[in-house]
Coordinates of C-alpha atoms in Angstrom, one line a residue:
Chain Q
M12 CA 9.0 -45.7 -28.7
N13 CA 11.4 -43.8 -25.7
H14 CA 14.1 -46.5 -26.7
V15 CA 14.2 -45.5 -29.9
W16 CA 14.3 -41.5 -29.2
I17 CA 17.1 -42.1 -26.7
I18 CA 19.0 -44.3 -28.9
L19 CA 18.5 -41.5 -31.8
I20 CA 19.6 -38.8 -29.6
G21 CA 22.8 -40.8 -28.3
A22 CA 23.8 -41.7 -31.9
L23 CA 23.4 -37.9 -33.0
V24 CA 25.2 -36.6 -30.2
G25 CA 27.8 -39.3 -30.8
S26 CA 28.0 -38.9 -34.5
S27 CA 28.1 -34.8 -34.4
C28 CA 30.9 -34.9 -31.9
S29 CA 33.0 -37.7 -33.6
M30 CA 32.9 -35.8 -37.0
L31 CA 34.5 -32.9 -35.5
G32 CA 36.5 -34.9 -33.1
C33 CA 38.5 -36.4 -35.9
F34 CA 39.9 -32.7 -37.1
L35 CA 40.4 -32.3 -33.3
V36 CA 42.5 -35.3 -32.7
L37 CA 44.9 -34.5 -35.8
R38 CA 45.1 -31.1 -35.1
K39 CA 46.4 -32.1 -31.3
M40 CA 43.8 -29.9 -30.0
S41 CA 41.8 -32.8 -28.2
M42 CA 41.9 -30.9 -24.8
I43 CA 40.7 -27.9 -26.1
G44 CA 37.5 -29.7 -27.1
D45 CA 37.3 -30.6 -23.5
A46 CA 38.0 -26.8 -22.4
I47 CA 35.1 -25.6 -24.6
S48 CA 32.8 -28.4 -23.5
H49 CA 33.3 -26.9 -19.9
S50 CA 33.2 -23.3 -20.7
V51 CA 30.2 -23.0 -22.4
L52 CA 28.4 -23.6 -19.0
P53 CA 28.3 -20.1 -18.2
G54 CA 27.2 -19.1 -21.8
I55 CA 24.2 -21.4 -21.2
V56 CA 23.2 -20.1 -17.7
I57 CA 23.5 -16.4 -18.9
A58 CA 21.2 -17.1 -21.5
F59 CA 19.1 -19.3 -19.9
L60 CA 18.4 -16.3 -17.2
I61 CA 18.0 -13.8 -20.0
S62 CA 15.8 -15.6 -22.1
G63 CA 14.3 -17.4 -19.4
S64 CA 13.9 -20.4 -21.6
R65 CA 15.8 -23.5 -22.4
D66 CA 14.9 -23.8 -26.3
S67 CA 16.0 -20.9 -27.5
L68 CA 18.4 -20.6 -30.5
V69 CA 19.9 -17.5 -28.6
M70 CA 21.4 -20.1 -25.9
M71 CA 23.1 -21.8 -28.6
F72 CA 24.6 -18.6 -30.3
G73 CA 25.4 -17.3 -27.0
A74 CA 27.2 -20.4 -25.9
A75 CA 28.8 -20.5 -29.5
A76 CA 30.3 -17.2 -28.5
I77 CA 31.4 -18.3 -25.1
G78 CA 33.2 -21.0 -26.8
L79 CA 35.1 -18.8 -29.4
V80 CA 35.9 -16.5 -26.3
T81 CA 37.6 -19.2 -24.8
V82 CA 39.4 -20.5 -27.8
F83 CA 40.6 -16.8 -28.2
L84 CA 41.8 -16.4 -24.7
I85 CA 43.6 -19.6 -24.8
Q86 CA 45.3 -18.3 -27.8
M87 CA 46.1 -14.9 -26.0
F88 CA 47.6 -16.4 -23.2
Q89 CA 49.6 -18.7 -25.1
N90 CA 51.0 -15.9 -27.0
S91 CA 51.9 -14.0 -23.8
G92 CA 54.1 -17.1 -23.1
V93 CA 52.0 -19.5 -21.2
Q94 CA 52.2 -23.0 -22.0
S95 CA 49.2 -24.2 -24.2
D96 CA 48.2 -26.9 -22.0
A97 CA 48.4 -24.5 -18.8
S98 CA 46.5 -22.0 -20.7
I99 CA 43.6 -24.3 -21.4
G100 CA 43.3 -25.4 -17.8
V101 CA 43.3 -22.2 -16.4
V102 CA 40.7 -20.6 -18.8
F103 CA 38.2 -23.3 -18.8
T104 CA 38.4 -24.0 -15.0
A105 CA 37.6 -20.5 -14.5
L106 CA 34.8 -19.9 -16.8
F107 CA 33.5 -23.5 -15.7
A108 CA 33.4 -22.0 -12.2
V109 CA 31.7 -19.1 -12.9
G110 CA 28.9 -21.1 -14.2
V111 CA 28.6 -23.5 -11.4
V112 CA 28.4 -20.2 -9.2
L113 CA 25.6 -18.7 -11.4
I114 CA 23.8 -21.8 -11.2
S115 CA 24.2 -22.2 -7.6
L116 CA 23.3 -18.7 -6.9
Y117 CA 20.0 -18.8 -9.3
T118 CA 19.0 -22.1 -8.4
R119 CA 15.2 -21.4 -8.1
Q120 CA 15.3 -19.5 -11.6
V121 CA 17.6 -21.6 -13.4
D122 CA 15.9 -25.1 -14.0
L123 CA 19.5 -26.6 -14.8
D124 CA 20.7 -29.2 -12.3
L125 CA 24.3 -29.4 -11.3
D126 CA 24.6 -33.3 -12.0
C127 CA 22.6 -33.0 -15.0
V128 CA 25.6 -30.5 -16.1
L129 CA 28.2 -33.2 -15.8
Y130 CA 26.4 -36.2 -16.9
G131 CA 23.2 -35.2 -18.4
E132 CA 20.0 -37.0 -18.3
I133 CA 19.2 -38.3 -21.7
A134 CA 16.9 -40.8 -20.0
Y135 CA 14.4 -38.0 -19.6
A136 CA 14.7 -36.3 -22.8
P137 CA 12.0 -38.2 -24.8
W138 CA 9.4 -36.4 -22.4
D139 CA 10.4 -33.2 -23.4
T140 CA 8.6 -32.9 -26.5
L141 CA 8.3 -30.1 -29.1
H142 CA 4.8 -29.1 -29.8
V143 CA 3.8 -27.5 -33.6
G144 CA 0.2 -26.4 -34.0
G145 CA -0.7 -28.6 -31.1
H146 CA 1.0 -31.6 -32.6
S147 CA 3.9 -33.4 -30.6
I148 CA 6.5 -33.9 -33.2
G149 CA 8.8 -35.5 -31.3
P150 CA 11.5 -34.7 -28.4
K151 CA 13.1 -31.5 -28.4
A152 CA 16.5 -32.7 -27.6
V153 CA 16.1 -34.7 -31.1
W154 CA 15.4 -31.4 -32.9
G155 CA 18.3 -29.6 -31.3
V156 CA 20.8 -32.4 -31.5
G157 CA 19.5 -33.1 -35.3
A158 CA 20.1 -29.5 -36.1
S159 CA 23.6 -29.3 -35.0
F160 CA 24.3 -32.7 -36.8
L161 CA 23.1 -31.6 -40.3
L162 CA 24.6 -28.2 -39.6
N163 CA 28.2 -29.9 -39.1
V164 CA 27.5 -32.4 -42.1
L165 CA 26.7 -29.1 -44.4
V166 CA 29.9 -27.1 -43.0
I167 CA 32.4 -30.2 -43.2
S168 CA 31.4 -31.5 -46.8
L169 CA 30.9 -27.9 -48.0
F170 CA 34.5 -26.8 -46.7
F171 CA 36.1 -30.3 -46.5
K172 CA 39.0 -29.4 -48.5
Q173 CA 39.7 -26.3 -46.8
F174 CA 39.6 -28.1 -43.4
K175 CA 41.8 -31.2 -44.5
I176 CA 44.6 -28.9 -45.7
S177 CA 44.5 -26.6 -42.9
T178 CA 44.6 -29.6 -40.7
F179 CA 47.6 -31.4 -42.1
D180 CA 49.6 -28.6 -43.6
P181 CA 48.6 -25.2 -42.1
A182 CA 51.5 -23.5 -43.9
L183 CA 50.6 -25.2 -47.2
A184 CA 47.1 -24.1 -46.5
A185 CA 48.1 -20.2 -45.9
A186 CA 50.2 -20.4 -48.9
L187 CA 47.2 -21.3 -51.1
G188 CA 45.1 -18.4 -49.7
I189 CA 43.1 -20.3 -47.3
P190 CA 41.8 -18.2 -44.3
V191 CA 43.7 -20.4 -41.9
V192 CA 42.4 -18.5 -38.8
F193 CA 39.1 -18.3 -40.2
F194 CA 38.5 -22.2 -40.5
H195 CA 40.2 -22.7 -36.9
Y196 CA 37.4 -20.4 -35.6
L197 CA 34.8 -21.8 -37.6
L198 CA 35.5 -25.4 -36.1
M199 CA 35.6 -24.2 -32.8
G200 CA 32.2 -22.3 -33.4
L201 CA 30.9 -26.0 -34.9
V202 CA 32.5 -27.8 -31.6
S203 CA 30.8 -25.1 -29.2
I204 CA 27.4 -25.5 -30.8
S205 CA 27.6 -29.5 -31.1
T206 CA 28.4 -29.2 -27.3
V207 CA 25.5 -26.9 -26.4
A208 CA 23.1 -29.1 -28.2
S209 CA 24.4 -32.3 -26.6
F210 CA 24.6 -30.9 -23.3
E211 CA 21.6 -31.9 -21.5
S212 CA 21.6 -35.3 -23.0
V213 CA 25.0 -36.3 -22.2
G214 CA 26.6 -33.4 -20.0
A215 CA 29.9 -31.8 -20.5
I216 CA 32.7 -34.4 -19.9
L217 CA 30.5 -36.8 -22.0
V218 CA 30.7 -34.9 -24.4
V219 CA 34.4 -34.4 -24.5
G220 CA 34.6 -38.4 -24.5
M221 CA 32.3 -38.5 -27.7
I222 CA 34.8 -36.0 -29.4
I223 CA 37.9 -37.9 -28.5
V224 CA 37.1 -41.3 -28.1
P225 CA 35.9 -42.7 -31.4
A226 CA 37.9 -40.4 -33.5
A227 CA 41.2 -41.6 -31.8
T228 CA 39.9 -45.3 -32.4
A229 CA 39.2 -44.4 -35.9
Y230 CA 42.9 -43.0 -36.3
L231 CA 44.3 -46.5 -35.2
L232 CA 42.0 -47.7 -37.9
T233 CA 42.8 -45.9 -41.2
D234 CA 44.9 -43.5 -43.0
K235 CA 42.4 -41.8 -45.0
L236 CA 40.7 -38.6 -43.4
S237 CA 37.4 -39.5 -45.1
T238 CA 37.3 -42.8 -44.0
M239 CA 38.3 -41.9 -40.4
I240 CA 35.2 -39.9 -40.3
V241 CA 33.1 -42.2 -41.4
I242 CA 34.3 -45.2 -39.3
S243 CA 34.4 -42.6 -36.0
V244 CA 30.7 -41.8 -36.8
L245 CA 29.6 -45.5 -37.0
L246 CA 31.8 -46.4 -34.1
S247 CA 29.7 -43.7 -31.7
I248 CA 26.5 -45.0 -33.3
I249 CA 27.5 -48.4 -32.1
S250 CA 28.8 -47.4 -28.6
S251 CA 25.2 -45.3 -28.1
V252 CA 23.3 -48.1 -29.2
L253 CA 25.1 -51.0 -27.0
G254 CA 25.7 -48.5 -24.3
Y255 CA 21.8 -47.8 -24.1
Y256 CA 21.1 -51.3 -23.3
I257 CA 23.8 -52.0 -21.0
A258 CA 22.9 -49.2 -19.2
F259 CA 19.1 -50.5 -19.1
L260 CA 20.6 -53.8 -18.2
L261 CA 22.5 -52.5 -15.3
D262 CA 20.3 -49.6 -14.2
A263 CA 23.3 -47.3 -14.7
S264 CA 23.9 -43.8 -16.1
I265 CA 23.4 -44.0 -19.7
G266 CA 25.5 -41.1 -20.9
G267 CA 28.2 -42.8 -18.7
T268 CA 27.8 -46.3 -20.4
M269 CA 27.8 -44.9 -24.0
V270 CA 31.5 -43.6 -23.3
V271 CA 32.8 -46.5 -21.4
V272 CA 31.5 -48.9 -24.4
A273 CA 33.3 -46.4 -26.7
G274 CA 36.6 -47.0 -24.1
V275 CA 36.1 -50.5 -24.7
L276 CA 36.1 -50.3 -28.5
F277 CA 39.2 -48.1 -28.4
L278 CA 41.1 -50.6 -26.2
I279 CA 40.0 -53.5 -28.8
A280 CA 41.4 -51.3 -31.5
L281 CA 44.5 -50.6 -29.4
F282 CA 45.3 -54.1 -29.4
F283 CA 44.1 -55.7 -32.5
S284 CA 43.9 -53.2 -35.4
P285 CA 46.8 -53.1 -37.9
K286 CA 48.0 -49.4 -36.7
G287 CA 47.7 -50.3 -32.9
V288 CA 50.3 -51.6 -30.7
R289 CA 51.2 -54.8 -32.2
H290 CA 52.0 -53.4 -35.6
H291 CA 53.7 -50.2 -33.9
V292 CA 55.9 -52.4 -31.8
K293 CA 56.9 -54.7 -34.8
F294 CA 57.5 -51.7 -37.2
S295 CA 59.8 -49.9 -34.5
H296 CA 61.9 -53.3 -34.2
G297 CA 62.2 -53.5 -37.8
A298 CA 63.3 -50.0 -38.3
Chain H
M10 CA 28.0 -10.0 7.3
N11 CA 28.8 -12.3 10.3
W12 CA 32.4 -12.1 10.0
I13 CA 33.4 -12.7 13.4
S14 CA 31.1 -15.5 14.3
V15 CA 32.7 -17.2 11.0
F16 CA 36.2 -16.7 12.6
A17 CA 35.0 -17.9 16.1
D18 CA 33.5 -21.1 15.2
P19 CA 36.3 -23.9 15.9
N20 CA 34.8 -26.2 13.1
T21 CA 35.4 -23.4 10.9
Q22 CA 38.5 -22.7 11.7
W23 CA 39.9 -26.0 11.2
I24 CA 37.9 -25.9 7.7
L25 CA 39.9 -22.8 7.0
F26 CA 43.3 -24.0 8.2
G27 CA 42.7 -27.5 6.3
S28 CA 41.8 -25.6 2.8
M29 CA 44.6 -23.3 3.2
L30 CA 47.2 -26.1 3.4
L31 CA 45.5 -27.9 0.8
G32 CA 45.9 -24.9 -1.2
L33 CA 49.6 -24.4 -0.4
S34 CA 50.4 -28.1 -1.2
S35 CA 48.6 -28.2 -4.7
G36 CA 50.4 -24.8 -5.3
V37 CA 54.0 -26.2 -4.6
I38 CA 53.1 -29.6 -6.6
G39 CA 51.4 -27.6 -9.7
C40 CA 54.8 -25.5 -10.0
F41 CA 56.7 -28.7 -11.1
A42 CA 53.9 -29.9 -12.9
Y43 CA 53.5 -26.7 -14.8
L44 CA 57.3 -26.7 -15.6
R45 CA 57.4 -30.3 -17.1
K46 CA 54.3 -29.5 -19.2
Q47 CA 52.0 -31.8 -17.6
S48 CA 49.5 -29.2 -16.6
L49 CA 46.6 -31.1 -17.9
M50 CA 47.8 -34.5 -16.4
G51 CA 46.3 -32.9 -12.9
D52 CA 43.0 -32.8 -14.9
A53 CA 43.1 -36.1 -16.0
L54 CA 44.2 -37.6 -12.5
S55 CA 41.5 -36.1 -11.0
H56 CA 38.7 -37.3 -13.1
A57 CA 40.3 -40.8 -12.9
A58 CA 40.3 -40.6 -9.3
L59 CA 36.5 -40.8 -9.5
P60 CA 35.9 -44.6 -10.1
G61 CA 39.0 -45.3 -7.5
V62 CA 37.1 -43.6 -5.1
C63 CA 33.5 -45.2 -6.0
L64 CA 35.3 -48.6 -6.0
A65 CA 36.9 -48.1 -2.5
Y66 CA 33.5 -47.1 -1.2
M67 CA 31.8 -50.3 -2.7
V68 CA 34.4 -52.3 -1.7
T69 CA 34.7 -51.0 2.1
G70 CA 31.3 -49.6 2.8
T71 CA 32.8 -46.7 4.5
K72 CA 33.8 -42.8 3.5
S73 CA 36.8 -43.3 5.0
I74 CA 39.7 -40.9 3.3
F75 CA 42.4 -43.5 3.7
F76 CA 40.4 -46.1 1.5
F77 CA 39.5 -43.3 -1.1
L78 CA 43.4 -42.1 -1.2
L79 CA 44.3 -45.8 -1.8
G80 CA 41.4 -46.5 -4.2
A81 CA 42.4 -43.0 -6.3
I82 CA 46.0 -43.7 -6.4
L83 CA 45.7 -47.2 -7.7
A84 CA 43.3 -45.7 -10.5
G85 CA 45.7 -42.7 -10.8
I86 CA 48.6 -45.0 -11.2
L87 CA 46.5 -47.2 -13.8
A88 CA 45.8 -43.9 -15.5
T89 CA 49.1 -42.5 -15.9
V90 CA 50.7 -46.0 -17.0
S91 CA 47.7 -46.3 -19.8
I92 CA 48.4 -42.5 -21.0
S93 CA 52.0 -43.3 -21.4
Y94 CA 51.4 -46.6 -22.9
I95 CA 48.9 -45.3 -25.4
T96 CA 51.4 -42.5 -26.6
R97 CA 54.4 -44.5 -26.7
N98 CA 53.0 -47.5 -28.7
T99 CA 50.6 -45.9 -31.2
R100 CA 50.7 -42.7 -32.8
I101 CA 48.0 -41.1 -30.9
K102 CA 49.3 -38.0 -29.3
Q103 CA 49.5 -37.1 -25.7
D104 CA 46.7 -34.8 -25.5
S105 CA 44.2 -37.4 -27.3
A106 CA 45.7 -40.1 -24.9
L107 CA 44.8 -37.7 -21.9
G108 CA 41.5 -37.0 -23.3
I109 CA 40.6 -40.7 -23.8
I110 CA 41.9 -41.7 -20.3
L111 CA 40.0 -38.9 -18.9
T112 CA 36.7 -39.5 -20.3
V113 CA 36.7 -43.0 -20.4
F114 CA 37.6 -43.2 -16.6
F115 CA 35.3 -40.7 -15.7
G116 CA 32.5 -42.2 -17.7
V117 CA 33.2 -45.6 -15.6
G118 CA 33.3 -43.6 -12.3
I119 CA 29.8 -42.2 -13.3
V120 CA 28.5 -45.7 -14.0
L121 CA 29.9 -46.7 -10.4
L122 CA 28.5 -43.6 -8.8
T123 CA 24.8 -44.4 -10.4
Q124 CA 25.3 -48.1 -8.9
I125 CA 26.0 -46.9 -5.8
Q126 CA 23.2 -44.4 -5.7
H127 CA 20.9 -47.1 -6.8
S128 CA 21.8 -49.9 -4.5
H129 CA 22.8 -48.3 -1.4
S130 CA 20.2 -45.8 0.0
G131 CA 21.1 -42.9 2.3
N132 CA 24.7 -43.4 3.1
Q133 CA 26.1 -42.0 -0.3
S134 CA 24.9 -38.6 0.2
G135 CA 28.5 -37.3 0.6
L136 CA 29.6 -38.9 -2.4
D137 CA 27.8 -36.3 -4.7
K138 CA 29.7 -33.8 -3.2
F139 CA 32.7 -35.4 -4.7
L140 CA 31.9 -33.7 -8.0
F141 CA 31.9 -30.1 -6.9
G142 CA 33.3 -30.3 -3.2
H143 CA 31.8 -29.3 -0.4
A144 CA 34.3 -28.2 2.5
A145 CA 32.0 -27.4 5.3
S146 CA 30.7 -31.0 5.1
M147 CA 34.2 -31.7 5.7
I148 CA 34.3 -33.6 9.7
Q149 CA 37.4 -32.8 12.0
Q150 CA 39.1 -36.3 11.0
D151 CA 39.0 -35.2 7.6
V152 CA 40.7 -32.0 8.0
Y153 CA 43.1 -33.1 10.2
T154 CA 44.2 -35.9 7.3
I155 CA 44.4 -33.3 4.9
A156 CA 46.2 -31.0 7.1
G157 CA 48.5 -33.9 8.0
I158 CA 49.2 -35.4 4.3
S159 CA 49.6 -31.6 3.0
V160 CA 52.4 -30.9 5.3
V161 CA 54.1 -34.2 4.2
L162 CA 53.3 -33.1 0.7
V163 CA 55.4 -29.6 1.3
A164 CA 58.0 -31.5 3.0
L165 CA 58.6 -34.2 0.6
C166 CA 58.8 -30.9 -2.1
I167 CA 61.1 -29.2 0.1
L168 CA 63.4 -32.3 0.6
F169 CA 63.4 -33.6 -3.0
F170 CA 63.7 -29.8 -4.3
K171 CA 67.0 -29.9 -6.0
E172 CA 65.8 -33.4 -7.8
F173 CA 62.6 -32.3 -8.9
K174 CA 64.2 -29.0 -10.2
L175 CA 66.7 -30.8 -12.4
L176 CA 64.0 -33.3 -13.5
S177 CA 61.7 -30.1 -14.5
F178 CA 64.3 -28.3 -16.4
D179 CA 66.6 -30.9 -18.0
Q180 CA 65.6 -34.5 -17.8
G181 CA 68.2 -35.7 -19.5
F182 CA 71.1 -34.4 -17.4
A183 CA 69.5 -35.6 -14.7
K184 CA 69.7 -38.9 -16.1
G185 CA 73.1 -38.3 -17.2
I186 CA 74.4 -37.6 -13.6
G187 CA 72.6 -41.0 -12.6
L188 CA 69.4 -39.8 -11.0
P189 CA 66.7 -42.4 -11.2
T190 CA 64.5 -40.5 -13.4
I191 CA 61.7 -42.8 -14.3
L192 CA 61.5 -43.5 -10.5
L193 CA 61.7 -39.9 -9.6
D194 CA 58.8 -39.4 -12.3
Q195 CA 56.5 -41.5 -10.8
F196 CA 57.2 -40.4 -7.3
M197 CA 56.1 -36.9 -8.4
M198 CA 52.8 -38.4 -10.0
L199 CA 52.3 -40.0 -6.7
L200 CA 52.5 -36.5 -5.0
M201 CA 50.3 -35.3 -7.8
V202 CA 47.5 -38.2 -7.3
T203 CA 47.8 -37.6 -3.4
A204 CA 47.3 -33.9 -3.8
V205 CA 44.2 -34.6 -6.0
V206 CA 42.8 -37.0 -3.5
I207 CA 42.8 -34.6 -0.8
G208 CA 41.5 -32.0 -2.8
I209 CA 38.6 -33.7 -4.0
Q210 CA 36.6 -33.2 -0.8
A211 CA 37.2 -29.5 -0.7
V212 CA 37.3 -28.7 -4.6
G213 CA 35.6 -31.3 -6.3
V214 CA 36.8 -33.6 -9.2
V215 CA 36.1 -31.2 -11.8
L216 CA 38.0 -28.1 -10.7
M217 CA 40.7 -30.0 -9.0
A218 CA 42.7 -29.3 -11.8
A219 CA 42.6 -25.6 -11.3
L220 CA 44.1 -25.6 -7.7
L221 CA 47.1 -27.5 -9.3
I222 CA 47.5 -25.2 -12.6
T223 CA 46.2 -21.8 -12.0
P224 CA 48.4 -20.6 -8.7
A225 CA 51.5 -22.0 -10.3
V226 CA 51.0 -20.4 -13.7
A227 CA 49.9 -16.7 -11.9
A228 CA 53.4 -17.4 -9.8
R229 CA 55.2 -18.0 -12.9
Y230 CA 54.4 -14.0 -14.0
W231 CA 56.4 -12.9 -10.7
T232 CA 59.9 -14.5 -10.9
E233 CA 62.5 -16.4 -12.9
K234 CA 63.6 -18.3 -10.1
L235 CA 62.0 -21.8 -9.0
H236 CA 62.1 -21.5 -5.3
V237 CA 60.4 -18.2 -5.5
M238 CA 58.2 -19.3 -7.8
V239 CA 57.1 -22.6 -5.8
L240 CA 56.8 -20.0 -2.6
V241 CA 54.3 -17.5 -4.3
A242 CA 52.5 -20.5 -5.7
G243 CA 52.1 -21.9 -2.4
I244 CA 51.0 -18.5 -1.1
F245 CA 48.5 -17.9 -3.7
G246 CA 47.1 -21.4 -3.3
A247 CA 46.6 -20.7 0.4
I248 CA 44.9 -17.3 -0.2
S249 CA 42.5 -18.7 -2.8
G250 CA 41.6 -21.5 -0.5
F251 CA 40.8 -19.0 2.5
V252 CA 38.7 -16.6 0.3
G253 CA 37.0 -19.6 -1.2
T254 CA 36.0 -21.2 2.1
I255 CA 35.2 -18.2 3.5
A256 CA 32.9 -16.9 1.0
S257 CA 31.5 -20.4 0.7
S258 CA 30.6 -20.6 4.5
M259 CA 28.9 -16.8 4.2
V260 CA 26.6 -17.5 1.5
N261 CA 24.2 -20.3 1.6
N262 CA 24.0 -22.9 -1.0
L263 CA 27.5 -22.1 -3.0
P264 CA 29.9 -25.2 -3.3
T265 CA 33.5 -24.5 -2.1
G266 CA 35.4 -25.7 -4.9
P267 CA 34.3 -22.9 -7.8
L268 CA 34.9 -20.2 -5.2
I269 CA 38.3 -21.3 -4.3
V270 CA 39.2 -21.6 -8.1
L271 CA 37.6 -18.1 -8.9
A272 CA 39.4 -16.6 -6.1
A273 CA 42.9 -18.6 -7.6
T274 CA 41.7 -16.8 -11.0
V275 CA 41.5 -13.4 -9.5
L276 CA 44.8 -13.7 -8.4
F277 CA 46.0 -15.1 -11.8
I278 CA 44.4 -11.9 -13.5
I279 CA 46.0 -9.6 -11.4
S280 CA 49.3 -11.6 -12.0
V281 CA 48.9 -10.8 -15.9
L282 CA 48.1 -7.4 -15.4
F283 CA 50.5 -6.3 -12.8
A284 CA 53.4 -8.3 -12.4
P285 CA 56.8 -6.8 -12.7
N286 CA 58.3 -7.5 -16.1
R287 CA 55.9 -9.9 -17.3
G288 CA 52.7 -8.4 -16.5
I289 CA 50.6 -6.0 -19.0
V290 CA 51.2 -2.8 -17.6
A291 CA 54.9 -3.2 -16.9
K292 CA 55.4 -4.4 -20.7
A293 CA 53.2 -1.4 -21.6
K294 CA 55.2 0.9 -19.5
L295 CA 58.7 -0.7 -21.1
R296 CA 57.3 0.0 -24.6
G297 CA 56.2 3.4 -23.7
S298 CA 59.8 4.1 -22.5
V299 CA 61.5 2.8 -25.3
K300 CA 59.3 4.7 -27.6
S301 CA 60.1 7.7 -26.0
D302 CA 63.6 7.0 -25.8
F303 CA 63.4 6.6 -29.6
K304 CA 61.8 9.6 -30.1
T305 CA 64.0 11.5 -28.3
V306 CA 67.1 9.5 -30.2
A307 CA 65.3 10.3 -33.8
H308 CA 64.9 13.6 -32.8
Q309 CA 68.3 14.3 -31.9
G310 CA 69.3 12.4 -35.0
V311 CA 67.1 14.7 -37.2
K312 CA 68.8 17.5 -35.8
E313 CA 72.1 16.6 -36.1
K314 CA 71.8 16.0 -39.7
S315 CA 69.9 19.4 -40.1
L316 CA 73.1 21.0 -38.6

């Protein structure tokens, strides 16, 4: 049963991250996903210190707020003349450092491990079950990640048109009266919530892997946004299933192996897809 | 606080010296990276170094900084080549390519790290420290190596200052006057990888990028001249290394990396607020004085009209 739970958690993390990842990759903001997934750390720790528990909704929204603060700070420094990638770098490293220092200072109060922060402990997730009225209703992680997955599906399908237009042509979207800035921050809020939900199972950097790699692979396979989202979700599910079994065979980090499998899938798409390397080279020779 | 004992301990003195030199060299190199819009390349390179370091450890079985350097440089070169290959040959943009390489390499590194932890016992304890850095665990030989390499890095930056300057500001012109731009590009990348590798032990993989980015961005606020910027960034880096290491050695259980990064961030915030011309305070003052000038002018205008 534990195998099923772990694979389910991995697949849910992968699907909810890669769905958002498609928009980030298309908006050329992949590294903002990286930044948010690091910078929610102090938010999690502070919420943890205040509430004293790991499974509060407060924690999720606290972290989402920090995620939005990150985006806001990056934007602010960018507007004051700092290059965009440098301002991303300054903001997320500073916040992440605050988080690490807080964890180290309150090691006794905070039941968070520094290693866990980076590469997660999906292997232990099935034992941390949620009880309702004395009955176990499955691991907490499944509920947390599942909720964020449903939230992402709901928001994206409700506002698919708005997200699509403001991704491909923000000027047109603004002209049509779509609140572009609002959707920008909505997307970032979703990224923060998914990151926090996935945090314990796959860790900060591997969340980024699930955000960027399947989406970029799907980008090589199709021209249609809806198809791209479906493909990236499928790819992330494949990588979590395969990753789990390979990790099981090698006795290695599960989250790490999942991302490595996603990377291998990317490599295959890079060389063999119609929009991958071969086609591109041929095309540029013709043009 | 036992300030004096901290300074009196010769071991601590060496470690302090090492992290200051480290901050200095990464601040200097970071300036060029910043001006070439490659700030996050440092982030990618430091994550990509992890599998190289792990492989070097698995092959040699020792924690020698030279083999680590070798492994990390190979991994770094592979990473930069892959990033530029992906960006050149597909429609994937640079930020996504960077993200892909960063996470996949780091994933491989984590897998290797767990393999090491499961197969070899005991001797791997130092490898965990690579994630967040622990300057106090450096032995004297490491410090000598770090200090030596940092000096070489700074010397190379001074030696190739003119070429790097040209490359940072106008690559097309540099190519036009016959500089081997591709070679110089790779050379600069090599310097960055080297800085990252020697930094990993003190600052850790995750936060090494900050040591390259933050002092350079802070220095950019103070000046419009490259040589001043490089100097200021180097000094900022050295100060951060000093403060971070002192704080980490005084408070128990605190990793050095985050403290060095926080020190650099404080310098950055000070720069944002108080730098001449570009700082927030200076800008507000300028705006205020312009406003009052305008008021007096407008007032006079009204007076003249009414006359």
